[in-house]
mmCIF file of C-alpha atoms in Angstrom:
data_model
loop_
_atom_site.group_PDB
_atom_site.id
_atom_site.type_symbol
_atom_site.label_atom_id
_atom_site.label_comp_id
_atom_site.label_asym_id
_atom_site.label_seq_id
_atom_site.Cartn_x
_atom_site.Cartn_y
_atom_site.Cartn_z
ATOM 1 C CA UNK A 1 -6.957 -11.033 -25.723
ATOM 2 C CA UNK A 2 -4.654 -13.895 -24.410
ATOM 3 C CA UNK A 3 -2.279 -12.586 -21.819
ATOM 4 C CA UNK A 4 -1.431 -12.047 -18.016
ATOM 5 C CA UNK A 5 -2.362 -8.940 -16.190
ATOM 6 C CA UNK A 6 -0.428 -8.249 -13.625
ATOM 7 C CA UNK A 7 0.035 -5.122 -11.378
ATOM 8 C CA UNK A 8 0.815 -3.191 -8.431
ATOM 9 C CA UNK A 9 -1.245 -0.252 -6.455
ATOM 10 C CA UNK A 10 -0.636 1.784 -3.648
ATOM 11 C CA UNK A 11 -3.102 3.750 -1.795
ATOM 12 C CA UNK A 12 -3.733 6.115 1.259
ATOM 13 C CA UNK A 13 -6.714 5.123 3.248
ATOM 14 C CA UNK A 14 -7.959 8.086 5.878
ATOM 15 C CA UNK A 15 -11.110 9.270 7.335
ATOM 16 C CA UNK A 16 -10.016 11.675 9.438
ATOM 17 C CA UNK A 17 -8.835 15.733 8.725
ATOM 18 C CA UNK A 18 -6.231 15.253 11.453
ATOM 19 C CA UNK A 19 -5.214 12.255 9.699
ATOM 20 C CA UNK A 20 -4.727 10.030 12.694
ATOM 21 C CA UNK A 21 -6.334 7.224 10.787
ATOM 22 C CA UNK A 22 -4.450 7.162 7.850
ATOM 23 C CA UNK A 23 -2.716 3.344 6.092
ATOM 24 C CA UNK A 24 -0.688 2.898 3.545
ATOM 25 C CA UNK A 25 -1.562 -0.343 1.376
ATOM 26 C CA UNK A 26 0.151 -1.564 -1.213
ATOM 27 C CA UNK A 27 -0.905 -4.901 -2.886
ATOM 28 C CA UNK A 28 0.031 -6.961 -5.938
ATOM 29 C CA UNK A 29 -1.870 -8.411 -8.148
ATOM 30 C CA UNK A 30 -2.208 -11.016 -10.690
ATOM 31 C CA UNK A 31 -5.062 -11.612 -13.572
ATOM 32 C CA UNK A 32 -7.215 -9.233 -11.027
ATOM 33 C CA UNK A 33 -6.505 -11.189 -8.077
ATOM 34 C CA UNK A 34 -4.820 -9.654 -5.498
ATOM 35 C CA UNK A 35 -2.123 -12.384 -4.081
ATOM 36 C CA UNK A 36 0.023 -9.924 -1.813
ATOM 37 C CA UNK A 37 -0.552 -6.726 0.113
ATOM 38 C CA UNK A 38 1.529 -4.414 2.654
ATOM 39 C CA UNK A 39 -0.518 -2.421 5.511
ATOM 40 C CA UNK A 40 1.211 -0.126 7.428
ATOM 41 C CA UNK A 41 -1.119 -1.092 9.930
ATOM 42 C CA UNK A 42 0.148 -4.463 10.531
ATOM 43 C CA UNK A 43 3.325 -3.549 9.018
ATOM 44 C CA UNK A 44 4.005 -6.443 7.045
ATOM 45 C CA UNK A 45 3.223 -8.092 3.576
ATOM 46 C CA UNK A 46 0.086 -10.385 4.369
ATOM 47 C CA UNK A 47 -0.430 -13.286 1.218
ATOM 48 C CA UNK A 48 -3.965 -14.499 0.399
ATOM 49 C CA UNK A 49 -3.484 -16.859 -2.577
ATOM 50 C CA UNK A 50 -1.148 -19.828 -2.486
ATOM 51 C CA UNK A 51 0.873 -17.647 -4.330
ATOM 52 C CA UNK A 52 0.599 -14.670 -2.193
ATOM 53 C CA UNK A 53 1.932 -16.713 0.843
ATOM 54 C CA UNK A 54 5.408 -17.003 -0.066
ATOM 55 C CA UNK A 55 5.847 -13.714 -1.578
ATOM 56 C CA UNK A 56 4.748 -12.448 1.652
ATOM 57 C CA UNK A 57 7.222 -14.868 3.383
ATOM 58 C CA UNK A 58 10.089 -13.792 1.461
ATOM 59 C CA UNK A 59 8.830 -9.712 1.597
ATOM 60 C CA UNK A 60 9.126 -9.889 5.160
ATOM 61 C CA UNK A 61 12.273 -11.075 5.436
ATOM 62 C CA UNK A 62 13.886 -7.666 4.100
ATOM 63 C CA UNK A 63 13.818 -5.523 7.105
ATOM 64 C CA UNK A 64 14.737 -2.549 4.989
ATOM 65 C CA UNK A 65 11.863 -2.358 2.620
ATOM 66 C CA UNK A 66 9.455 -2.886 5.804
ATOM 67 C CA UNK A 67 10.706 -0.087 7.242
ATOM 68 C CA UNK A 68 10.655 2.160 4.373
ATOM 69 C CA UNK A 69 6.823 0.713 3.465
ATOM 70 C CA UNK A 70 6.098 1.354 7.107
ATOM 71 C CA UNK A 71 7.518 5.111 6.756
ATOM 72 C CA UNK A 72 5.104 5.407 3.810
ATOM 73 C CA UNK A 73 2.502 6.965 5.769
ATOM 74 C CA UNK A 74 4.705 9.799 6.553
ATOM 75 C CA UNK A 75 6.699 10.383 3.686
ATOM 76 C CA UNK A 76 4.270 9.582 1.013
ATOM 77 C CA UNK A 77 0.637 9.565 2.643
ATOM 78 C CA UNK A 78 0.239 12.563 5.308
ATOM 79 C CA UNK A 79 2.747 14.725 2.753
ATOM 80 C CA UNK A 80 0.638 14.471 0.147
ATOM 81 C CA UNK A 81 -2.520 14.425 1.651
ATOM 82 C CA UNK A 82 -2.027 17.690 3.060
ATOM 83 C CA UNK A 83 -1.163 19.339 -0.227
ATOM 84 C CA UNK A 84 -3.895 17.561 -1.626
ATOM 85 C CA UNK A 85 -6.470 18.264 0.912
ATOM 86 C CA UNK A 86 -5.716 21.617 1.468
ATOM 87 C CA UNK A 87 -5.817 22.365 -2.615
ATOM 88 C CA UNK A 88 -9.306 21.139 -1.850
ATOM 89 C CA UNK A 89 -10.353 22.756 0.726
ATOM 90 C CA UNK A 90 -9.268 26.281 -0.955
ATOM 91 C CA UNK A 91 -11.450 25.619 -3.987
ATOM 92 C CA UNK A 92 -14.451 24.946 -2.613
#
């Protein structure tokens, strides 16, 4: 069908049980491209389409949605990787 596809995801990357490892990524996308992404890692918006480039620009300007992005890995990530982890661990 004719159309646009465009979406969000956000993910927690870890390898480790102590989860000293762990990112938080969340990227945009558009028609399965993906044109912006946050890494709490680098702890910024990084573009990689034209596109992508000045959304990051502008993202990055907003102090206060870094810092909450940044605090992702806390508050979303670890949190729920321990309750998911452990729920697990106790099944298996």
């Amino acid at each position: 069908a004719d159309g646009y596809y465009e979406y969000t995801m956000s993910e927690c990357v870890y390898s480790t049980s102590d989860y000293s490892d762990m990112v938080f990524l969340q990227s945009y996308s558009f028609n399965k491209v993906v044109d912006v992404q946050f890494n709490s890692t680098v702890g910024k918006f990084v573009g990689y389409t034209e596109e992508g480039v000045k959304y990051a620009e502008n993202f990055n300007k907003n102090q206060a949605i870094l810092q909450q992005l940044k605090a992702a890995v806390d508050t979303f990530c670890r949190h729920n990787a321990q309750i998911w982890d452990s729920s697990v661990r106790d099944k298996t």
